Short mmCIF file of C-alpha atoms (C1' of nucleotides) in Angstrom, two decimals:
data_model
loop_
_atom_site.label_atom_id
_atom_site.label_comp_id
_atom_site.label_asym_id
_atom_site.label_seq_id
_atom_site.Cartn_x
_atom_site.Cartn_y
_atom_site.Cartn_z
CA MET A 1 90.39 101.12 -41.85
CA ARG A 2 88.47 100.61 -45.01
CA GLY A 3 87.48 104.16 -45.85
CA ARG A 4 90.04 106.57 -47.16
CA VAL A 5 89.74 109.89 -45.45
CA THR A 6 86.89 111.16 -43.34
CA GLY A 7 84.61 113.18 -45.53
CA THR A 8 85.63 111.44 -48.70
CA LYS A 9 82.97 109.15 -50.06
CA SER A 10 84.68 105.92 -50.93
CA ARG A 11 82.68 103.19 -52.52
CA ARG A 12 83.54 99.55 -52.01
CA ARG A 13 82.72 97.05 -54.71
CA GLY A 14 82.79 93.35 -55.45
CA ALA A 15 84.43 91.00 -53.00
CA GLN A 16 85.42 93.71 -50.56
CA LEU A 17 81.89 94.99 -50.26
CA GLU A 18 80.51 91.50 -50.06
CA GLN A 19 82.81 90.65 -47.19
CA ALA A 20 81.83 93.83 -45.36
CA ILE A 21 78.18 92.89 -45.67
CA LEU A 22 78.73 89.33 -44.51
CA ASP A 23 80.77 90.57 -41.56
CA ALA A 24 77.98 92.95 -40.67
CA ALA A 25 75.43 90.16 -40.96
CA TRP A 26 77.49 87.92 -38.72
CA ASP A 27 77.90 90.62 -36.08
CA GLU A 28 74.24 91.40 -36.22
CA LEU A 29 73.44 87.74 -35.85
CA ARG A 30 75.56 87.50 -32.75
CA GLU A 31 74.10 90.62 -31.24
CA VAL A 32 70.40 90.35 -31.89
CA GLY A 33 69.93 86.82 -33.20
CA TYR A 34 68.26 85.59 -36.31
CA SER A 35 64.70 86.49 -35.58
CA ARG A 36 65.54 90.13 -34.92
CA LEU A 37 67.99 90.41 -37.74
CA THR A 38 66.77 92.78 -40.42
CA ILE A 39 68.24 93.45 -43.81
CA GLU A 40 68.02 97.13 -43.08
CA ALA A 41 70.11 96.81 -39.95
CA VAL A 42 72.73 94.77 -41.76
CA ALA A 43 72.86 97.33 -44.53
CA ALA A 44 73.23 100.16 -42.05
CA ARG A 45 75.90 98.30 -40.14
CA ALA A 46 77.83 97.58 -43.29
CA GLY A 47 77.51 101.19 -44.31
CA THR A 48 75.57 100.34 -47.42
CA SER A 49 71.95 100.07 -48.41
CA LYS A 50 69.27 97.45 -48.91
CA PRO A 51 69.32 97.15 -52.70
CA VAL A 52 73.00 96.25 -52.57
CA ILE A 53 72.13 93.29 -50.39
CA TYR A 54 69.11 92.24 -52.39
CA ARG A 55 71.19 92.31 -55.55
CA ARG A 56 73.34 89.55 -54.07
CA TRP A 57 71.12 87.40 -51.91
CA GLY A 58 67.49 86.42 -52.01
CA GLY A 59 66.66 87.27 -48.45
CA ARG A 60 67.53 86.83 -44.82
CA ALA A 61 68.07 83.09 -44.93
CA GLU A 62 70.45 83.16 -47.85
CA LEU A 63 72.38 86.09 -46.48
CA VAL A 64 72.75 84.40 -43.12
CA LEU A 65 73.79 81.12 -44.67
CA ALA A 66 76.45 82.96 -46.63
CA ALA A 67 77.67 84.74 -43.51
CA TRP A 68 77.72 81.44 -41.66
CA ALA A 69 79.76 79.84 -44.42
CA ARG A 70 82.45 82.46 -43.92
CA ASN A 71 82.49 81.93 -40.20
CA LEU A 72 82.67 78.18 -39.90
CA PRO A 73 84.46 77.21 -36.72
CA VAL A 74 87.87 75.69 -37.02
CA GLU A 75 87.69 72.09 -35.99
CA PRO A 76 90.22 71.54 -33.20
CA GLU A 77 92.38 68.45 -32.93
CA PRO A 78 90.44 65.35 -31.94
CA PRO A 79 90.54 64.90 -28.16
CA ASP A 80 92.72 62.12 -26.81
CA THR A 81 91.90 61.50 -23.19
CA GLY A 82 92.72 57.84 -23.29
CA THR A 83 89.16 56.56 -23.02
CA LEU A 84 86.25 56.47 -25.45
CA ARG A 85 83.93 58.00 -22.91
CA GLY A 86 86.39 60.76 -22.14
CA ASP A 87 86.94 61.60 -25.78
CA LEU A 88 83.22 61.61 -26.49
CA HIS A 89 82.53 63.76 -23.49
CA THR A 90 85.04 66.28 -24.72
CA LEU A 91 83.64 66.15 -28.22
CA PHE A 92 80.03 66.55 -27.13
CA SER A 93 80.96 69.39 -24.81
CA ARG A 94 82.77 71.14 -27.61
CA ILE A 95 79.75 70.81 -29.85
CA ALA A 96 77.45 72.01 -27.12
CA HIS A 97 79.68 74.97 -26.51
CA ARG A 98 79.90 75.82 -30.16
CA ALA A 99 76.23 75.24 -30.88
CA ASP A 100 75.23 77.98 -28.54
CA THR A 101 71.97 79.83 -28.42
CA MET A 102 72.70 82.07 -31.35
CA MET A 103 73.66 79.17 -33.53
CA ASN A 104 70.54 77.22 -32.75
CA GLU A 105 68.24 80.14 -33.14
CA MET A 106 69.81 80.68 -36.50
CA VAL A 107 69.36 77.08 -37.52
CA ALA A 108 65.76 77.13 -36.36
CA GLY A 109 65.07 80.33 -38.22
CA VAL A 110 66.67 79.18 -41.42
CA MET A 111 64.84 75.88 -41.13
CA GLY A 112 61.59 77.73 -40.86
CA GLU A 113 62.28 79.51 -44.12
CA ALA A 114 63.68 76.41 -45.76
CA PHE A 115 60.19 74.96 -45.97
CA ARG A 116 59.15 77.70 -48.33
CA HIS A 117 62.35 78.18 -50.25
CA PRO A 118 63.75 74.98 -51.74
CA GLU A 119 67.08 76.64 -52.51
CA VAL A 120 67.46 77.53 -48.84
CA ALA A 121 66.57 73.99 -47.89
CA ALA A 122 69.23 72.73 -50.25
CA LEU A 123 71.90 75.00 -48.80
CA LEU A 124 70.96 74.14 -45.25
CA GLY A 125 70.82 70.42 -45.89
CA GLU A 126 74.22 70.61 -47.50
CA ARG A 127 75.67 72.40 -44.52
CA LEU A 128 74.20 70.03 -41.98
CA ALA A 129 74.37 66.69 -43.69
CA ASN A 130 77.69 66.68 -45.49
CA PRO A 131 80.78 65.03 -44.20
CA SER A 132 82.64 67.66 -42.26
CA PRO A 133 85.68 68.03 -40.09
CA LEU A 134 83.36 67.07 -37.26
CA THR A 135 82.47 63.69 -38.69
CA ASP A 136 86.17 63.09 -39.25
CA THR A 137 86.75 63.77 -35.60
CA VAL A 138 84.06 61.27 -34.62
CA ARG A 139 85.68 58.70 -36.81
CA THR A 140 89.08 59.37 -35.31
CA ILE A 141 87.77 59.03 -31.78
CA VAL A 142 86.16 55.71 -32.58
CA ASP A 143 89.23 54.50 -34.43
CA ASN A 144 91.35 55.31 -31.42
CA ALA A 145 88.99 53.41 -29.17
CA VAL A 146 89.16 50.44 -31.50
CA ARG A 147 92.95 50.66 -31.51
CA ARG A 148 92.99 50.62 -27.73
CA GLY A 149 90.72 47.61 -27.74
CA GLU A 150 87.81 49.41 -26.13
CA LEU A 151 85.59 48.58 -29.06
CA PRO A 152 85.57 45.88 -31.69
CA PRO A 153 86.17 47.25 -35.18
CA VAL A 154 83.00 49.00 -36.23
CA ASP A 155 81.69 50.54 -39.39
CA LEU A 156 79.97 53.86 -38.85
CA PRO A 157 77.10 54.81 -41.14
CA PRO A 158 76.95 58.50 -42.10
CA ARG A 159 73.92 58.99 -39.94
CA VAL A 160 75.81 57.78 -36.91
CA LEU A 161 78.66 60.13 -37.68
CA ARG A 162 76.21 63.02 -37.76
CA LEU A 163 74.40 61.93 -34.65
CA PRO A 164 76.50 63.79 -32.07
CA LEU A 165 75.69 67.12 -33.68
CA ASP A 166 72.07 66.17 -34.20
CA LEU A 167 71.66 65.07 -30.61
CA ILE A 168 73.15 68.24 -29.21
CA ARG A 169 71.13 70.40 -31.54
CA THR A 170 67.91 68.64 -30.67
CA GLU A 171 68.56 69.01 -26.98
CA SER A 172 69.44 72.59 -27.11
CA MET A 173 66.68 73.53 -29.53
CA THR A 174 63.91 71.88 -27.57
CA CYS A 175 65.14 73.30 -24.30
CA GLY A 176 66.00 76.70 -25.69
CA VAL A 177 69.28 76.67 -23.78
CA PRO A 178 72.68 75.22 -24.52
CA ALA A 179 73.06 71.69 -23.28
CA VAL A 180 74.41 71.48 -19.74
CA ASP A 181 77.07 69.07 -18.64
CA GLU A 182 74.52 66.67 -17.20
CA THR A 183 72.87 66.47 -20.61
CA VAL A 184 76.17 65.80 -22.33
CA GLU A 185 76.83 63.06 -19.81
CA SER A 186 73.50 61.49 -20.58
CA LEU A 187 73.90 61.72 -24.34
CA VAL A 188 77.28 60.02 -24.15
CA ASN A 189 76.40 57.37 -21.60
CA ASP A 190 72.78 56.65 -22.47
CA VAL A 191 72.94 57.01 -26.21
CA TYR A 192 76.20 57.25 -28.05
CA VAL A 193 78.40 54.77 -26.21
CA PRO A 194 75.68 52.08 -26.16
CA LEU A 195 75.03 52.75 -29.83
CA LEU A 196 78.70 52.24 -30.68
CA HIS A 197 78.79 49.01 -28.73
CA GLY A 198 75.62 47.87 -30.40
CA LEU A 199 77.01 48.63 -33.84
CA ALA A 200 80.23 46.87 -32.99
CA ALA A 201 78.29 43.83 -31.79
CA VAL A 202 76.30 43.71 -35.01
CA GLY A 203 79.51 43.93 -37.00
CA ASP A 204 80.87 41.09 -34.92
CA ALA A 205 77.87 38.92 -35.58
CA VAL A 206 78.14 39.56 -39.31
CA ASP A 207 81.85 38.80 -39.26
CA GLN A 208 81.26 35.57 -37.46
CA GLY A 209 78.15 34.51 -39.40
CA MET B 1 24.82 75.24 -36.19
CA ARG B 2 26.24 77.89 -33.99
CA GLY B 3 24.53 80.98 -35.27
CA ARG B 4 20.86 81.47 -34.79
CA VAL B 5 19.21 82.82 -37.87
CA THR B 6 20.83 84.32 -40.90
CA GLY B 7 21.03 88.03 -40.45
CA THR B 8 20.95 87.87 -36.70
CA LYS B 9 24.20 88.84 -35.08
CA SER B 10 25.02 86.15 -32.59
CA ARG B 11 28.07 86.56 -30.46
CA ARG B 12 30.02 83.61 -29.19
CA ARG B 13 31.83 83.90 -25.89
CA GLY B 14 34.16 82.00 -23.63
CA ALA B 15 34.98 78.40 -24.43
CA GLN B 16 32.86 78.28 -27.55
CA LEU B 17 34.60 81.26 -29.08
CA GLU B 18 37.99 79.99 -28.03
CA GLN B 19 37.38 76.68 -29.72
CA ALA B 20 36.29 78.39 -32.90
CA ILE B 21 39.51 80.40 -32.94
CA LEU B 22 41.68 77.37 -32.28
CA ASP B 23 39.90 75.46 -35.03
CA ALA B 24 40.47 78.34 -37.39
CA ALA B 25 44.14 78.49 -36.41
CA TRP B 26 44.52 74.78 -37.00
CA ASP B 27 42.88 74.94 -40.40
CA GLU B 28 44.99 77.90 -41.36
CA LEU B 29 48.10 76.06 -40.23
CA ARG B 30 47.24 73.13 -42.44
CA GLU B 31 46.49 75.30 -45.42
CA VAL B 32 49.24 77.89 -45.44
CA GLY B 33 51.72 76.66 -42.83
CA TYR B 34 53.21 78.41 -39.88
CA SER B 35 55.31 81.00 -41.61
CA ARG B 36 52.39 82.33 -43.61
CA LEU B 37 49.91 82.14 -40.80
CA THR B 38 48.74 85.56 -39.72
CA ILE B 39 46.64 86.52 -36.75
CA GLU B 40 44.45 88.54 -39.05
CA ALA B 41 43.71 85.55 -41.24
CA VAL B 42 42.87 83.40 -38.25
CA ALA B 43 40.57 86.09 -36.91
CA ALA B 44 38.85 86.43 -40.25
CA ARG B 45 38.49 82.69 -40.59
CA ALA B 46 37.02 82.37 -37.12
CA GLY B 47 34.63 85.23 -37.87
CA THR B 48 36.08 87.39 -35.15
CA SER B 49 38.73 90.06 -34.88
CA LYS B 50 42.32 90.48 -33.84
CA PRO B 51 41.84 91.98 -30.40
CA VAL B 52 39.82 88.94 -29.38
CA ILE B 53 42.81 86.77 -30.16
CA TYR B 54 45.35 89.04 -28.55
CA ARG B 55 43.25 89.09 -25.41
CA ARG B 56 43.80 85.37 -25.06
CA TRP B 57 47.21 84.58 -26.47
CA GLY B 58 50.47 86.43 -26.61
CA GLY B 59 51.15 85.89 -30.28
CA ARG B 60 51.41 83.42 -33.09
CA ALA B 61 53.50 80.87 -31.26
CA GLU B 62 51.22 80.65 -28.28
CA LEU B 63 48.11 80.52 -30.41
CA VAL B 64 49.56 77.76 -32.51
CA LEU B 65 50.72 75.78 -29.52
CA ALA B 66 47.22 76.00 -28.08
CA ALA B 67 45.69 74.87 -31.38
CA TRP B 68 48.17 72.04 -31.54
CA ALA B 69 47.30 70.93 -28.04
CA ARG B 70 43.67 70.50 -29.10
CA ASN B 71 44.66 68.51 -32.14
CA LEU B 72 47.09 66.01 -30.74
CA PRO B 73 47.02 62.83 -32.79
CA VAL B 74 45.48 59.77 -31.24
CA GLU B 75 48.19 57.26 -30.55
CA PRO B 76 47.25 54.01 -32.29
CA GLU B 77 47.78 50.61 -30.74
CA PRO B 78 51.41 49.58 -30.59
CA PRO B 79 52.34 47.56 -33.65
CA ASP B 80 52.82 43.83 -33.21
CA THR B 81 54.54 42.42 -36.26
CA GLY B 82 56.35 39.70 -34.38
CA THR B 83 59.82 41.19 -34.69
CA LEU B 84 61.55 44.12 -33.07
CA ARG B 85 62.70 45.46 -36.40
CA GLY B 86 59.23 45.15 -37.85
CA ASP B 87 57.59 46.91 -34.95
CA LEU B 88 60.15 49.69 -35.01
CA HIS B 89 59.78 50.11 -38.72
CA THR B 90 56.05 50.49 -38.32
CA LEU B 91 56.52 52.92 -35.46
CA PHE B 92 59.07 55.08 -37.26
CA SER B 93 56.95 55.13 -40.38
CA ARG B 94 53.96 56.21 -38.38
CA ILE B 95 55.94 59.02 -36.82
CA ALA B 96 57.33 60.06 -40.19
CA HIS B 97 53.85 60.09 -41.63
CA ARG B 98 52.46 62.08 -38.78
CA ALA B 99 55.37 64.49 -38.59
CA ASP B 100 54.67 65.76 -42.07
CA THR B 101 55.80 68.98 -43.58
CA MET B 102 53.25 71.16 -41.86
CA MET B 103 54.09 69.74 -38.48
CA ASN B 104 57.80 70.28 -38.89
CA GLU B 105 57.45 73.73 -40.26
CA MET B 106 55.35 74.51 -37.24
CA VAL B 107 57.90 73.10 -34.85
CA ALA B 108 60.68 74.99 -36.58
CA GLY B 109 58.70 78.21 -36.48
CA VAL B 110 57.74 77.87 -32.86
CA MET B 111 61.32 76.97 -31.99
CA GLY B 112 62.49 80.13 -33.66
CA GLU B 113 60.22 82.19 -31.46
CA ALA B 114 60.98 80.13 -28.39
CA PHE B 115 64.44 81.64 -28.18
CA ARG B 116 62.97 85.04 -27.53
CA HIS B 117 59.95 84.07 -25.49
CA PRO B 118 60.79 81.89 -22.50
CA GLU B 119 57.15 81.02 -21.96
CA VAL B 120 56.93 79.66 -25.48
CA ALA B 121 60.12 77.70 -24.91
CA ALA B 122 58.57 76.24 -21.79
CA LEU B 123 55.39 75.19 -23.56
CA LEU B 124 57.29 73.71 -26.46
CA GLY B 125 59.74 71.85 -24.27
CA GLU B 126 56.86 70.44 -22.32
CA ARG B 127 55.17 69.23 -25.45
CA LEU B 128 58.27 67.64 -26.91
CA ALA B 129 60.04 66.28 -23.87
CA ASN B 130 57.31 64.90 -21.69
CA PRO B 131 56.37 61.26 -21.48
CA SER B 132 53.65 60.77 -24.02
CA PRO B 133 51.58 58.00 -25.54
CA LEU B 134 54.43 57.69 -28.00
CA THR B 135 57.05 56.90 -25.39
CA ASP B 136 54.65 54.32 -23.95
CA THR B 137 54.47 52.71 -27.36
CA VAL B 138 58.25 52.56 -27.59
CA ARG B 139 58.37 50.91 -24.20
CA THR B 140 55.74 48.39 -25.21
CA ILE B 141 57.57 47.48 -28.39
CA VAL B 142 60.80 46.92 -26.50
CA ASP B 143 59.01 44.97 -23.76
CA ASN B 144 57.50 42.71 -26.38
CA ALA B 145 60.91 42.13 -27.93
CA VAL B 146 62.30 41.27 -24.52
CA ARG B 147 59.40 38.89 -23.89
CA ARG B 148 60.09 37.17 -27.21
CA GLY B 149 63.75 36.83 -26.26
CA GLU B 150 64.97 39.14 -29.01
CA LEU B 151 66.59 41.43 -26.49
CA PRO B 152 67.89 40.99 -22.97
CA PRO B 153 65.89 42.99 -20.44
CA VAL B 154 66.84 46.60 -20.86
CA ASP B 155 66.20 49.81 -19.03
CA LEU B 156 65.35 52.71 -21.33
CA PRO B 157 66.40 56.21 -20.26
CA PRO B 158 63.88 58.94 -21.10
CA ARG B 159 66.13 60.29 -23.79
CA VAL B 160 66.15 56.95 -25.53
CA LEU B 161 62.37 56.82 -25.38
CA ARG B 162 62.21 60.20 -27.05
CA LEU B 163 64.83 59.36 -29.62
CA PRO B 164 62.54 57.95 -32.33
CA LEU B 165 60.63 61.18 -32.57
CA ASP B 166 63.79 63.26 -32.35
CA LEU B 167 65.49 61.27 -35.08
CA ILE B 168 62.57 61.57 -37.46
CA ARG B 169 62.16 65.23 -36.74
CA THR B 170 65.82 65.92 -37.32
CA GLU B 171 65.79 64.06 -40.59
CA SER B 172 62.74 65.70 -41.92
CA MET B 173 63.67 69.17 -40.74
CA THR B 174 67.14 69.14 -42.21
CA CYS B 175 65.94 67.72 -45.49
CA GLY B 176 62.80 69.79 -45.65
CA VAL B 177 60.84 66.76 -46.72
CA PRO B 178 59.15 63.98 -44.78
CA ALA B 179 61.43 61.04 -44.20
CA VAL B 180 61.27 58.46 -46.95
CA ASP B 181 61.15 54.74 -46.36
CA GLU B 182 64.84 54.34 -47.01
CA THR B 183 65.55 56.85 -44.26
CA VAL B 184 63.27 55.02 -41.85
CA GLU B 185 65.07 51.83 -42.68
CA SER B 186 68.40 53.41 -41.92
CA LEU B 187 67.24 54.97 -38.66
CA VAL B 188 65.94 51.63 -37.46
CA ASN B 189 68.83 49.47 -38.65
CA ASP B 190 71.76 51.84 -38.23
CA VAL B 191 70.72 53.61 -35.10
CA TYR B 192 67.85 52.43 -32.99
CA VAL B 193 68.24 48.65 -33.07
CA PRO B 194 71.99 48.83 -32.42
CA LEU B 195 71.33 51.28 -29.62
CA LEU B 196 68.85 48.93 -27.97
CA HIS B 197 71.28 46.05 -28.22
CA GLY B 198 74.05 48.21 -26.83
CA LEU B 199 71.88 49.29 -23.90
CA ALA B 200 70.87 45.72 -23.25
CA ALA B 201 74.49 44.62 -23.28
CA VAL B 202 75.42 47.31 -20.79
CA GLY B 203 72.57 46.24 -18.55
CA ASP B 204 73.80 42.67 -18.84
CA ALA B 205 77.29 43.65 -17.84
CA VAL B 206 75.97 45.52 -14.82
CA ASP B 207 73.75 42.57 -13.85
CA GLN B 208 76.64 40.19 -14.10
CA GLY B 209 79.27 42.47 -12.57
"C1'" DG C 1 89.45 110.53 -70.25
"C1'" DC C 2 85.07 107.74 -71.66
"C1'" DG C 3 81.57 104.65 -71.09
"C1'" DA C 4 79.73 100.69 -68.66
"C1'" DT C 5 78.74 98.96 -64.25
"C1'" DA C 6 77.11 98.97 -59.96
"C1'" DA C 7 77.03 101.47 -55.21
"C1'" DG C 8 74.40 104.21 -52.37
"C1'" DA C 9 70.47 107.24 -51.11
"C1'" DA C 10 65.75 108.00 -50.88
"C1'" DA C 11 61.22 106.93 -51.17
"C1'" DC C 12 57.52 103.87 -52.28
"C1'" DG C 13 53.58 100.43 -51.70
"C1'" DC C 14 52.49 96.57 -49.13
"C1'" DA C 15 51.60 93.45 -45.40
"C1'" DA C 16 51.12 92.34 -40.90
"C1'" DA C 17 52.07 93.27 -36.05
"C1'" DG C 18 50.19 94.89 -32.04
"C1'" DT C 19 47.24 98.64 -29.77
"C1'" DA C 20 43.35 101.74 -28.82
"C1'" DT C 21 38.65 103.09 -29.03
"C1'" DC C 22 34.05 102.42 -29.38
"C1'" DT C 23 29.49 99.74 -29.79
"C1'" DA C 24 26.42 96.69 -28.46
"C1'" DA C 25 25.45 91.87 -27.38
"C1'" DA C 26 25.54 88.24 -23.83
"C1'" DG C 27 25.02 86.80 -19.37
"C1'" DA C 28 24.63 87.54 -14.23
"C1'" DG C 29 22.28 89.33 -10.41
"C1'" DT C 30 18.38 91.46 -8.43
"C1'" DA D 1 12.04 92.46 -16.64
"C1'" DC D 2 15.48 95.62 -15.74
"C1'" DT D 3 20.19 96.89 -14.76
"C1'" DC D 4 24.98 96.22 -14.73
"C1'" DT D 5 29.20 94.14 -15.91
"C1'" DT D 6 31.82 91.92 -19.13
"C1'" DT D 7 33.71 91.37 -23.46
"C1'" DA D 8 33.01 90.35 -28.59
"C1'" DG D 9 33.56 92.44 -32.70
"C1'" DA D 10 34.42 96.41 -35.78
"C1'" DT D 11 37.44 99.86 -37.16
"C1'" DA D 12 41.26 102.43 -37.43
"C1'" DC D 13 45.86 103.66 -36.09
"C1'" DT D 14 51.01 103.47 -35.50
"C1'" DT D 15 55.07 100.93 -36.41
"C1'" DT D 16 58.15 98.06 -38.55
"C1'" DG D 17 60.31 95.77 -42.06
"C1'" DC D 18 60.03 93.81 -46.63
"C1'" DG D 19 61.17 93.98 -51.29
"C1'" DT D 20 61.31 97.29 -55.20
"C1'" DT D 21 61.96 101.36 -57.97
"C1'" DT D 22 64.28 105.38 -59.27
"C1'" DC D 23 67.98 108.29 -59.61
"C1'" DT D 24 72.67 110.02 -58.92
"C1'" DT D 25 77.42 109.35 -59.09
"C1'" DA D 26 81.69 106.84 -57.74
"C1'" DT D 27 84.61 103.28 -59.49
"C1'" DC D 28 86.61 100.37 -62.83
"C1'" DG D 29 88.01 98.65 -67.45
"C1'" DC D 30 89.51 100.23 -71.55
#
DNA sequence: GCGATAAGAAACGCAAAGTATCTAAAGAGT
DNA sequence: ACTCTTTAGATACTTTGCGTTTCTTATCGC
């Protein structure tokens, strides 16, 4: 309970109010999605009013990015199935599950606004491109495979570390539905595993040359 | 000249009118981008009125997809630089050049609407996922590399054929700017070439096993 | 308790969506 | 050439949401 007593008008301020608004935005996002999310609805849901929101954020995109930042998923332990393929399958499935419809609609929507608002583009790029717990997981999975001897030692460029998320996002954004298991299978077998072997082979050649 | 005499009210119909509207939509798209494109502006630009547009298309996304379909770029001859890397670099640069800001903003915008309108999702998926002149070019480049002995014979899954476009689009949509040469370099060297070698190696193993 | 700050309510002007109504022009059929 | 059907184009309307302004008053720091 945040309010005091029914009938009493209590007024939240500062961090408490901000959190209430971001919670409301996040709930709204989950319920109606980005494209139907309105500032007015968020304000109503948070029990506040539009100016309060506009005093803090520049618009929908920034508000949603802020709400997203407070609701980042907790990265689970890296999978350890005993095979590279198995670990990657688990990883890709996790990403696909996490990057569900709402998430992708949000990313698409924010992207759309990012083209007109450089500051939004900056925030979004930061969120998507930076090293994250996810890229650490990718690294761990590959390291484990190397340790087991499934792969030669291989150096992973940042872009390759980001690729799992990018691949899943692309799939699910162009299809409009979360990636199905068959898709995950294909991304692992047709793209990511061959890529890792290819990178390892190149590393080999350099080592030997 | 489409009109008759100045002052005379001529009325276009059918295909002629439709083309005028799609041209107007395309011009508008290039000038103000997807997010600022309004049906009213397109109608005004085409010298017609909103109801005429709504009679034909369901909304912005569908109108824009139709305009896009009439303005598909002509796929140039596959590059032939003599090396796989060179050809891929040329190809990726071409894609990056073509997939400029306007194009990506459009894709992002249409994607955003696709989540709510299944028919838009279908049209968009069709446009992005189908075999295209571009995938033919990828195949040709790889075939040439195989013929030169740069690569073992390799079978390319559809997803791999689409990957160049997906990679460029991802880059330029998350950064909000067209991919720079350095990015192209990295996509070719860090991702696509290793992937091709990895796929070829797998094919080898299967052939030999 | 006093004054500064900022929350919340209400209303505004604006833009654009999408719809409805009406007219008259184009084209088809006789 | 005349009629009839279709539909382009004009206009205006309702709705929705944006982003802003104004005003009151609750809350906090002192």
